Coordinates of C-alpha atoms and ligand atoms in Angstrom, one line a residue:
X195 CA 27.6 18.4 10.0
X196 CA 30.3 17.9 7.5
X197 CA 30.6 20.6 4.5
X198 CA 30.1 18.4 1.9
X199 CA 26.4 17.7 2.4
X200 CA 25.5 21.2 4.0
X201 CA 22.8 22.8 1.9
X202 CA 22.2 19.4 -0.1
X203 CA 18.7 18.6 -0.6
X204 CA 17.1 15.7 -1.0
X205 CA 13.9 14.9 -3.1
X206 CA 12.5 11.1 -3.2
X207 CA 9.6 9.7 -5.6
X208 CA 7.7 7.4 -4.7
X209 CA 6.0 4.1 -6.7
X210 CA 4.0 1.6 -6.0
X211 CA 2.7 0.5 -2.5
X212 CA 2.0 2.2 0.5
X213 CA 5.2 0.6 1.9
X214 CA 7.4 2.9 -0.3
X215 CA 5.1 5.8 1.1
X216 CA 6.4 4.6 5.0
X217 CA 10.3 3.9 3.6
X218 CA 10.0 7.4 1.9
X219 CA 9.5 9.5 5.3
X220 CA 11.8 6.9 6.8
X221 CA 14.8 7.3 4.6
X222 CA 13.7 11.0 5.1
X223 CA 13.9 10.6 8.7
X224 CA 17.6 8.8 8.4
X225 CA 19.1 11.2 6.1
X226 CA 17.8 14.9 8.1
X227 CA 19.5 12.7 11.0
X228 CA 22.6 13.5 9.1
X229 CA 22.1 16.7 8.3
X230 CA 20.9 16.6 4.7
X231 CA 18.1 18.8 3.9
X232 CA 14.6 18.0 1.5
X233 CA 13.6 19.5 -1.7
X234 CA 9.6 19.7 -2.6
X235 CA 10.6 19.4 -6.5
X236 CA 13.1 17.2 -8.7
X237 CA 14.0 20.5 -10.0
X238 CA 15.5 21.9 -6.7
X239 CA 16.9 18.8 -5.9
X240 CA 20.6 18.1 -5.9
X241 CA 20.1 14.2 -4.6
X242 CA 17.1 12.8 -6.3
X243 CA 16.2 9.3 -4.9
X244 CA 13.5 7.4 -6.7
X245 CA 11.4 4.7 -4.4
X246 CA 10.8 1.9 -6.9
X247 CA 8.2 -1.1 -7.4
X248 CA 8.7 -4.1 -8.9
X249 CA 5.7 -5.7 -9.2
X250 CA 4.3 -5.4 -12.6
X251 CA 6.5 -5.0 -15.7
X252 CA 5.3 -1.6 -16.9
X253 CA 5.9 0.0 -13.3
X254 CA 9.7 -1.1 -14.3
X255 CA 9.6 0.5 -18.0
X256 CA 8.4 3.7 -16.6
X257 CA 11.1 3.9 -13.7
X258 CA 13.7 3.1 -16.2
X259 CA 12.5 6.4 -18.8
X260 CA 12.2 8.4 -15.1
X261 CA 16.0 7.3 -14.5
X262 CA 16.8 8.7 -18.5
X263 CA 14.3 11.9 -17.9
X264 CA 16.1 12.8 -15.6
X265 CA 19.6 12.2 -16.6
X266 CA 19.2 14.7 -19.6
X267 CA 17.3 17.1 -17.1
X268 CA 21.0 17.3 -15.7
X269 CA 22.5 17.2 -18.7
X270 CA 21.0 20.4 -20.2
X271 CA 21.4 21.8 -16.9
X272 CA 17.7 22.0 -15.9
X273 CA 17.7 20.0 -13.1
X274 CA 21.3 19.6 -10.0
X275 CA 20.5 16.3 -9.8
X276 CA 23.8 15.6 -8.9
X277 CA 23.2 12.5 -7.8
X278 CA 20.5 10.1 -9.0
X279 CA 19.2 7.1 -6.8
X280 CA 17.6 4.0 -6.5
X281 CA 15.8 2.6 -4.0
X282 CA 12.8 -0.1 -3.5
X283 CA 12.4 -3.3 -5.4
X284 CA 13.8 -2.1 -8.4
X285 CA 17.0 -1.9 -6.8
X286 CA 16.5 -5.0 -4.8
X287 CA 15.8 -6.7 -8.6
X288 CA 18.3 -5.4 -10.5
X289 CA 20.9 -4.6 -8.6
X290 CA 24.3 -4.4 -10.3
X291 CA 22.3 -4.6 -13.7
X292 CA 21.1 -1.2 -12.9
X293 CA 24.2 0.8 -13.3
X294 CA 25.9 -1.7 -15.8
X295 CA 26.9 0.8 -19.0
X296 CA 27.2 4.3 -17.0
X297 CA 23.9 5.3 -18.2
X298 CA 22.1 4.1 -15.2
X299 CA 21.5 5.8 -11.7
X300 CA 24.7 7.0 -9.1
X301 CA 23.1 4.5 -6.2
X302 CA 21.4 1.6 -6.0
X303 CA 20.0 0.8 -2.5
X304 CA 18.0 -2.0 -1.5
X305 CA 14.8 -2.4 0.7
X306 CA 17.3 -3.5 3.6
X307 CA 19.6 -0.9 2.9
X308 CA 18.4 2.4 3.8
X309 CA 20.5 3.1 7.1
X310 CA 23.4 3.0 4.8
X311 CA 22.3 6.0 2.5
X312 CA 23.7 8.9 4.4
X313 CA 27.1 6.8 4.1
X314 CA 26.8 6.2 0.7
X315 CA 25.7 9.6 0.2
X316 CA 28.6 11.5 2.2
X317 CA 31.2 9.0 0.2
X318 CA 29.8 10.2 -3.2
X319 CA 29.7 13.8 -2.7
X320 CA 33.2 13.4 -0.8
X321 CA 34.4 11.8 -4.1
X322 CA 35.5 9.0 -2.2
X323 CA 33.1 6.0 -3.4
X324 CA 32.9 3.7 -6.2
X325 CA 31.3 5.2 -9.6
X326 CA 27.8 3.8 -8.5
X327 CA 27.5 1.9 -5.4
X328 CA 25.1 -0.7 -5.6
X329 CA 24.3 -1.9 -1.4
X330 CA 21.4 -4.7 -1.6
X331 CA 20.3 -7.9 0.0
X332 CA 18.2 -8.7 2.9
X333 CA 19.2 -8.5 6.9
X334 CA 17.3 -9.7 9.6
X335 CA 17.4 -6.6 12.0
X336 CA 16.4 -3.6 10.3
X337 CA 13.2 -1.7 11.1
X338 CA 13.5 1.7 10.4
X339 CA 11.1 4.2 11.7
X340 CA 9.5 6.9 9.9
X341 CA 9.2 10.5 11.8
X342 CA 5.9 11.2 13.2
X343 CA 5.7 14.7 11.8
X344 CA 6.2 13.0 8.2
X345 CA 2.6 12.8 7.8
X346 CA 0.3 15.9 8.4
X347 CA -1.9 15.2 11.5
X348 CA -4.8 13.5 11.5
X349 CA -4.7 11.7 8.0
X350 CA -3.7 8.1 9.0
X351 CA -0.4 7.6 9.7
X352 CA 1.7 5.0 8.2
X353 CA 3.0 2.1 10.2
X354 CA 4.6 -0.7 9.0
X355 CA 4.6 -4.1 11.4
X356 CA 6.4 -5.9 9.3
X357 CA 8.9 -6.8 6.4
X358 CA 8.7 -9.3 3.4
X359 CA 6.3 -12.2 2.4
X360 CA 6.3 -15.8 3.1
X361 CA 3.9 -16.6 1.0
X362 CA 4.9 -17.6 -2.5
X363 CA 2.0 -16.7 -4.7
X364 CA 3.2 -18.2 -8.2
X365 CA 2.9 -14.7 -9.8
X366 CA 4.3 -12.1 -7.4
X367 CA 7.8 -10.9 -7.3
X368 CA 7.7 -9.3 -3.4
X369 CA 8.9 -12.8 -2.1
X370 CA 12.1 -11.9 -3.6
X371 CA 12.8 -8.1 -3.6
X372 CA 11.1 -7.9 0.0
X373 CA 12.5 -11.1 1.5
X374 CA 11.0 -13.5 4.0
X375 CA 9.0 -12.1 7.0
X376 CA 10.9 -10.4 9.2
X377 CA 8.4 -8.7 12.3
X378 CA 8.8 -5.4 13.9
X379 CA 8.7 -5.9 18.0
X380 CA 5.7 -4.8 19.3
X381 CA 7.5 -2.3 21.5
X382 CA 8.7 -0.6 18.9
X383 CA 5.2 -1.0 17.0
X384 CA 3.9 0.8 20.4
X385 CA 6.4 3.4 21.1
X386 CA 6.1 4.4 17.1
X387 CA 2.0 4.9 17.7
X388 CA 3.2 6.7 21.0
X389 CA 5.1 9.5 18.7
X390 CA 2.9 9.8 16.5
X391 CA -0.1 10.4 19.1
X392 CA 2.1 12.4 20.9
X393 CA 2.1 15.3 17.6
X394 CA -1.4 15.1 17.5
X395 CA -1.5 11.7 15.3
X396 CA -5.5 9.7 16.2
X397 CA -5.1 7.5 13.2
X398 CA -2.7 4.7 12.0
X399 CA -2.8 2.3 9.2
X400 CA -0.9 -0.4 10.1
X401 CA 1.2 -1.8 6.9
X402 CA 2.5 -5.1 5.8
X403 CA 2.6 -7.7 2.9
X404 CA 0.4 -10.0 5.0
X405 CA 0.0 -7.9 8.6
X406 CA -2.7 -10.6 8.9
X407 CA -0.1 -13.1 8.9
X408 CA 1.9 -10.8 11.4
X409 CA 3.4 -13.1 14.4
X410 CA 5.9 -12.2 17.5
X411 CA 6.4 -14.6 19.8
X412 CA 2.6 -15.9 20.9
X413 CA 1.6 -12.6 19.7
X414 CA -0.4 -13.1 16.6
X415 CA -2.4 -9.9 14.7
X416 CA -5.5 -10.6 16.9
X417 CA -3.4 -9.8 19.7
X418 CA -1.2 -7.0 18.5
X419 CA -4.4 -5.0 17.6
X420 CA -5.8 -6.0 21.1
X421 CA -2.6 -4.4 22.3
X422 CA -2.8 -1.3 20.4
X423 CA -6.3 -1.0 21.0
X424 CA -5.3 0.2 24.9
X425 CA -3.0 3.2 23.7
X426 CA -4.4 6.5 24.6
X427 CA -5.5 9.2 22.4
X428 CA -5.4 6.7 19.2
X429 CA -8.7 6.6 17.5
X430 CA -8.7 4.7 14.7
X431 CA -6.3 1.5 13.3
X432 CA -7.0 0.5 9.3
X433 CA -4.8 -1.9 8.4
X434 CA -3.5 -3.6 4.3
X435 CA -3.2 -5.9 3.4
X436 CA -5.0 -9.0 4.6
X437 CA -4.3 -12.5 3.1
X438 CA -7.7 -14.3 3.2
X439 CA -5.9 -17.9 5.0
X440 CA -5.3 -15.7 8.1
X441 CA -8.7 -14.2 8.2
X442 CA -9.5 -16.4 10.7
X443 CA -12.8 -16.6 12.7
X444 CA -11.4 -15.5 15.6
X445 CA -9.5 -12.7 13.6
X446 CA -12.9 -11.1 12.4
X447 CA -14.5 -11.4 15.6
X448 CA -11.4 -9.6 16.9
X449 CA -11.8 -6.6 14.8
X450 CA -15.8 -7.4 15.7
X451 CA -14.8 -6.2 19.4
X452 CA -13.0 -3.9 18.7
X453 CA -13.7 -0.1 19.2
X454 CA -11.1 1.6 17.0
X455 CA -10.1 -1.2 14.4
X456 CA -12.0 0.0 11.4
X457 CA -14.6 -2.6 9.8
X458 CA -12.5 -2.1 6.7
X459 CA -10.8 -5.1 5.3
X460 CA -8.6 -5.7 2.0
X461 CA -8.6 -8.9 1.4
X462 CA -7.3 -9.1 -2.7
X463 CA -9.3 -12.5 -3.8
X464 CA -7.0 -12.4 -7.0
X465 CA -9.5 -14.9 -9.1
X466 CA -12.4 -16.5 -8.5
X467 CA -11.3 -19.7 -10.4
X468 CA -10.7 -22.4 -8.3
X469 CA -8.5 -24.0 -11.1
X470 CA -6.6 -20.5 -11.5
X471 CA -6.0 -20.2 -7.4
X472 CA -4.3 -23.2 -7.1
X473 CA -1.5 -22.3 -9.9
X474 CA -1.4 -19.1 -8.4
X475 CA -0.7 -21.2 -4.9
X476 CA -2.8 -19.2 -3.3
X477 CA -3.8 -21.3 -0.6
X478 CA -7.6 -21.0 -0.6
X479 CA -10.7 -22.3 -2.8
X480 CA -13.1 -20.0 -4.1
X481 CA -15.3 -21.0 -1.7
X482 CA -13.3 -20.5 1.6
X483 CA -13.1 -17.1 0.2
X484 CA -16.5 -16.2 0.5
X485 CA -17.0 -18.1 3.5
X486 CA -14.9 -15.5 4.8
X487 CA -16.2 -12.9 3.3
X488 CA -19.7 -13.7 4.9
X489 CA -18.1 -14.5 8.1
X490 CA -17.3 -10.8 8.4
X491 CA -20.4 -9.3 7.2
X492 CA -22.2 -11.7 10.0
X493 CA -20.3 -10.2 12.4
X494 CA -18.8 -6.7 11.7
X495 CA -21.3 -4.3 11.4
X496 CA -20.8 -1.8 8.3
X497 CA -17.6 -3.8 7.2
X498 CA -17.0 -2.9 4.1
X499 CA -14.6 -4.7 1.6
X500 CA -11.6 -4.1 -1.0
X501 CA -9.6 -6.4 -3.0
X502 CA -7.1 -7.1 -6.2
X503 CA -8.0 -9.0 -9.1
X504 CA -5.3 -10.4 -11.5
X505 CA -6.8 -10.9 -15.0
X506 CA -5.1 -13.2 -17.8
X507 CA -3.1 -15.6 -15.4
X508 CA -1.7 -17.8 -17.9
X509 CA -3.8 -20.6 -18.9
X510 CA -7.1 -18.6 -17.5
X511 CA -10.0 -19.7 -20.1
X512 CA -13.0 -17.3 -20.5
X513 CA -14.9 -19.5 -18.0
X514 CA -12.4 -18.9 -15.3
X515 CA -12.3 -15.7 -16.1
X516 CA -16.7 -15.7 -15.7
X517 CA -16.0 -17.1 -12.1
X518 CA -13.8 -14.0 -10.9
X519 CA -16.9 -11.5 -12.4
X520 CA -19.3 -13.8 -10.3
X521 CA -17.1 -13.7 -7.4
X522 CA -17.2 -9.3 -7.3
X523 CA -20.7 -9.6 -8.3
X524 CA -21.0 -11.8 -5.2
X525 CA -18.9 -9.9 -2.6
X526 CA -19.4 -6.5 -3.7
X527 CA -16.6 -4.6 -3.0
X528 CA -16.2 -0.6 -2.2
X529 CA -13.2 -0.9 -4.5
X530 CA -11.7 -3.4 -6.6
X531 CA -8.1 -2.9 -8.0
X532 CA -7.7 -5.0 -11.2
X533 CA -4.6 -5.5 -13.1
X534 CA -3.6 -7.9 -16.1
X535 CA -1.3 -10.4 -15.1
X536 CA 2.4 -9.4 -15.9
X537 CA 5.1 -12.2 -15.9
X538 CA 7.6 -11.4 -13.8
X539 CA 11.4 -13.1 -14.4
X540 CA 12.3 -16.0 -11.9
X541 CA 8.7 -16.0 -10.2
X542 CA 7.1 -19.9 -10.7
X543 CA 4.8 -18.5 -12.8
X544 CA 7.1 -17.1 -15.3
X545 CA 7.7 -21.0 -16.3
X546 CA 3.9 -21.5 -17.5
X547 CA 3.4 -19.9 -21.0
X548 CA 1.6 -16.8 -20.7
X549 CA -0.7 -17.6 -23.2
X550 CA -3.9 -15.2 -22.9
X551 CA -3.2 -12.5 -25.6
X552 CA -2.9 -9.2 -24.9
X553 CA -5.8 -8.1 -26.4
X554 CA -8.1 -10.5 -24.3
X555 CA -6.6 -9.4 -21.2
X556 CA -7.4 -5.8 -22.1
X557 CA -11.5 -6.7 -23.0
X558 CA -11.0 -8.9 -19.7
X559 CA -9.8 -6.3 -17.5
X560 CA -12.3 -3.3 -18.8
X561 CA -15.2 -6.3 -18.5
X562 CA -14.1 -6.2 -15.2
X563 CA -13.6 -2.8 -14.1
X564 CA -17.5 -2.4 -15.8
X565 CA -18.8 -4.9 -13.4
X566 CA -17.6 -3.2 -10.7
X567 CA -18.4 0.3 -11.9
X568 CA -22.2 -0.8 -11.8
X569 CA -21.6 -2.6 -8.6
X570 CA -20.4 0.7 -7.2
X571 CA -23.2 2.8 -8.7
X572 CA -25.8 1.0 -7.4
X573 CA -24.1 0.3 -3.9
X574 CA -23.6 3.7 -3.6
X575 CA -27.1 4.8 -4.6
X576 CA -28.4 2.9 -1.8
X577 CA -26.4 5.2 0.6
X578 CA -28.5 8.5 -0.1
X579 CA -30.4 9.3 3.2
X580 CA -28.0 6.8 5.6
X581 CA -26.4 8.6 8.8
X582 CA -22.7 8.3 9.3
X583 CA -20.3 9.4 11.7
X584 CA -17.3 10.8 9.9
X585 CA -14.0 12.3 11.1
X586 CA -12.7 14.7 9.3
X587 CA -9.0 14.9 7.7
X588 CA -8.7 18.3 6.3
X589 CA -10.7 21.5 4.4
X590 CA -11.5 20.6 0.6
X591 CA -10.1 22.4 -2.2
X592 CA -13.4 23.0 -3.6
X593 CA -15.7 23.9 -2.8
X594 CA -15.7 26.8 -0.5
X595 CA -16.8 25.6 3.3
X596 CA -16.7 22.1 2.8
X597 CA -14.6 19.0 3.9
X598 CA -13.2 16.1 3.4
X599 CA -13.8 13.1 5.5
X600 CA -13.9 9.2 5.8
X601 CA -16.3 6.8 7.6
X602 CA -14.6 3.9 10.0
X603 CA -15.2 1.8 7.1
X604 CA -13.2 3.8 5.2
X605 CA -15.9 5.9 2.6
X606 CA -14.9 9.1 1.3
X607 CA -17.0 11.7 1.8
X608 CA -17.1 15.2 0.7
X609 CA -18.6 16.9 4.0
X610 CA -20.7 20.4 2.8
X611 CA -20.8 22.8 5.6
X612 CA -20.2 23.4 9.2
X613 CA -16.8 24.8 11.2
X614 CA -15.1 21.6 11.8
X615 CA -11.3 20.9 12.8
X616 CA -9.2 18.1 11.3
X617 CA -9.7 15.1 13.4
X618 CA -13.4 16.2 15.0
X619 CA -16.3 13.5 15.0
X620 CA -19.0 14.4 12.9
X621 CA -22.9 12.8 12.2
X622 CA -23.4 13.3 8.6
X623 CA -26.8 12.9 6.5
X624 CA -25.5 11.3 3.3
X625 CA -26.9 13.4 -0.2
X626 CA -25.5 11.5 -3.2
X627 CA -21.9 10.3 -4.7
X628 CA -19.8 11.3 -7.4
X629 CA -17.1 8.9 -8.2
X630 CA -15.7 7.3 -5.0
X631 CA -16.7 10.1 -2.7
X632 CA -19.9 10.8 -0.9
X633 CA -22.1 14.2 -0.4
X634 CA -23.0 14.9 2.9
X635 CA -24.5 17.2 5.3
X636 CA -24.0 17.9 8.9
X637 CA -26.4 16.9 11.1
X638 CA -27.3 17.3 15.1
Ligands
5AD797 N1 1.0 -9.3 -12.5 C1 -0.1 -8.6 -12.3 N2 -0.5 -8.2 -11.0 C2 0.3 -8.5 -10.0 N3 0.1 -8.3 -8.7 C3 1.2 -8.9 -8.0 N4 2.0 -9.5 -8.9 C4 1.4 -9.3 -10.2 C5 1.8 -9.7 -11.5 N5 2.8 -10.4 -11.7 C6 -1.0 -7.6 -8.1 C7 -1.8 -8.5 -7.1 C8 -1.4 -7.9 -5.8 C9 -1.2 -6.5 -6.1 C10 -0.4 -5.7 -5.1 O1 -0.5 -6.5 -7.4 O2 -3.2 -8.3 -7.3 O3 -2.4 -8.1 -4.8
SF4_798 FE1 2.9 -11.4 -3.3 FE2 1.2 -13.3 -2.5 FE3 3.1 -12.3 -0.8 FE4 1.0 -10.8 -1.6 S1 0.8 -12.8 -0.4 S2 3.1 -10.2 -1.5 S3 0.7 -11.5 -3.7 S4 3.5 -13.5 -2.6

């Protein structure tokens, strides 16, 4: 170790996607590599990195006040914070634009760029670099690895399969900041699993733009969870998030098989306006959709769904916008993430005139979220009396003697009772729901 980074710590934040939450421990991983130490709090921190999304505009606006916060947190000398990052697709975006006028961040690394951080962060505190390095673009060959012991054991570990989107959905922005498709071998898929099994690890959730799109070789997803199906001591594989065109027949009846893929799926249906998919390019009708939504409840047992909704694509009349809320009365989803549309600069979509008010995509979006609140309420009614088998991730906060736990397909449940251990196999009598979690009992 070299003196200048000895004792510096390191604190990231992460935004967004569960990505960021893999590249987080990995750029963890790559800077403890060389030496440099991790802070819990911004406070303590003397590098403070922040993991940035991209994908709707107000994410943006409230990474940019972040990057001001905590610029004048240094300033009045609350916070070291001798060196302010950033990472993600923020960086990816903006690039040079980020630093331009001094009162931006001291680093600007890209998506692709992580294993040069603990360069560009020896050069810095060496007083060797540029004012603010700014390292982005997208290279073929990099998959880095996050740690095993970045996660605490028996949560579901994060693995990402691949990098990037081919799909050019009129309205999303990841094409760019993420780049094309880029696959992680399946070795190193496998021998990643193999750590994390090997510190007690029995869950992974495998991550992606489109895993369902994921292809090496002849291997397709089918056969990559086929593959990891065989490894010892794993239990259970999630996986997020699924594009509905490779949710093939012979995908579902795949995960059908299956023992430890988990008869979760997200598959984000965006609208339910046929007119609105195709300027959103999404590739499938309305109906296709809920072909394969059926498809999957014919043959998974107990699969349960989650999706995205986009509200106020431009030119999306109030009649389009009645399809979507037919479309999640019709599937029924666990969970529904809903968002109003945000243009985003350069994307297709940016060149049709966003023309649904503000003020209607607000009623539109808490229409929506309405819908599926009762949806939910009455789902989860139905659930009182069921028996589950649950494993248990850790002991609750509150209250005293109870735990948390999830179902395969992927139901919180707030487990009252018992002397369990993180990981165990439990059969459950369900008792009620509050919010998104379940009451249950232990049973024999
Ligand atoms: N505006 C609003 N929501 C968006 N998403 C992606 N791009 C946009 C945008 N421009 C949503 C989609 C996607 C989720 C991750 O974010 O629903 O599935
Ligand atoms: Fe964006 Fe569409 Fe790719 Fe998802 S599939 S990341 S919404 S372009």
């Amino acid at each position: 170790m070299t003196d200048e980074r000895a004792g510096v710590r390191v604190h990231i934040e992460t935004y967004g996607c569960q990505m960021n939450a893999y590249d987080t421990s990995a750029i963890h991983g790559l800077l403890a590599a060389r030496g440099y130490g991790r802070a819990e709090s911004p406070l303590e921190a003397d590098v403070v990195l922040l993991n940035t999304c991209s994908v709707r505009d107000l994410a943006e606006h409230k990474i940019l006040s972040r990057i001001g916060e905590l610029r004048s947190l240094r300033r009045r000398g609350l916070a070291a914070a001798d060196i302010i990052g950033v990472c993600g697709c923020m960086a990816e975006r903006l690039g040079d634009g980020l630093v331009a006028g001094g009162r931006g961040p001291d680093l600007v690394a890209g998506v692709d760029q992580y294993d040069q951080l603990p360069d560009l962060l020896d050069a810095i505190l060496r007083g060797e670099s540029a004012p603010a390095p700014v390292a982005v673009g997208h290279r073929d060959d990099v998959h880095y690895v996050a740690p095993p012991e970045a996660y605490p054991t028996n949560n579901s570990h994060l693995v990402t399969i691949h990098k990037g989107c081919d799909y050019r959905c009129t309205y999303c922005i990841v094409p760019e900041t993420r780049g094309p498709q880029r696959e992680k071998a399946p070795l190193l898929i496998e021998a990643e699993i193999h750590g994390i099994v090997a510190r007690g690890g029995r869950e992974v959730t495998l991550l992606g733009q489109n895993v369902t799109a994921y292809r090496s070789g002849d291997l397709d997803f089918a056969g990559l969870l086929r593959r990891l199906e065989t490894i010892d001591g794993l239990e259970r594989i999630r996986f997020l998030t699924g594009h509905p065109c490779d949710m093939t027949d012979d995908l579902i009846r795949t995960i059908a098989e299956l023992g430890k893929t988990c008869p979760w799926l997200h598959v984000p249906a965006q609208s339910g306006s046929d007119a609105v998919l195709r300027r959103m390019k999404r590739l499938y009708t309305r109906e296709r959709y809920l072909a394969m939504i059926a498809a999957a409840r014919r043959w998974i047992p107990d699969v349960t769904f989650s999706g995205d909704i986009i509200v106020g694509f431009p030119g999306e009349t109030d009649a389009d916008f009645r399809r979507t809320l037919e479309l999640v009365e019709e599937v029924r989803y666990d969970l529904l993430f809903s968002f109003k549309y945000s243009e985003r600069p350069g994307t297709p979509a940016a060149k049709l005139p966003d023309d649904v008010p503000p003020e209607v995509k607000k009623e539109r979006l808490a229409e929506l979220m309405a819908v599926q609140d009762a949806i939910w309420d009455d789902l989860a009614a139905a659930q009182t009396g069921a028996v589950w088998e649950v494993a248990v991730e850790a002991a609750a906060r509150r209250p005293a003697g109870s735990w948390r736990a999830r179902t395969p397909n992927n139901r919180k449940v707030l487990l009252h009772g018992g002397d369990h251990r993180p990981g165990d196999l439990v059969r459950v009598r369900v008792t009620g729901c509050e919010a998104s979690t379940f009451e249950a009992e232990p049973i024999n």
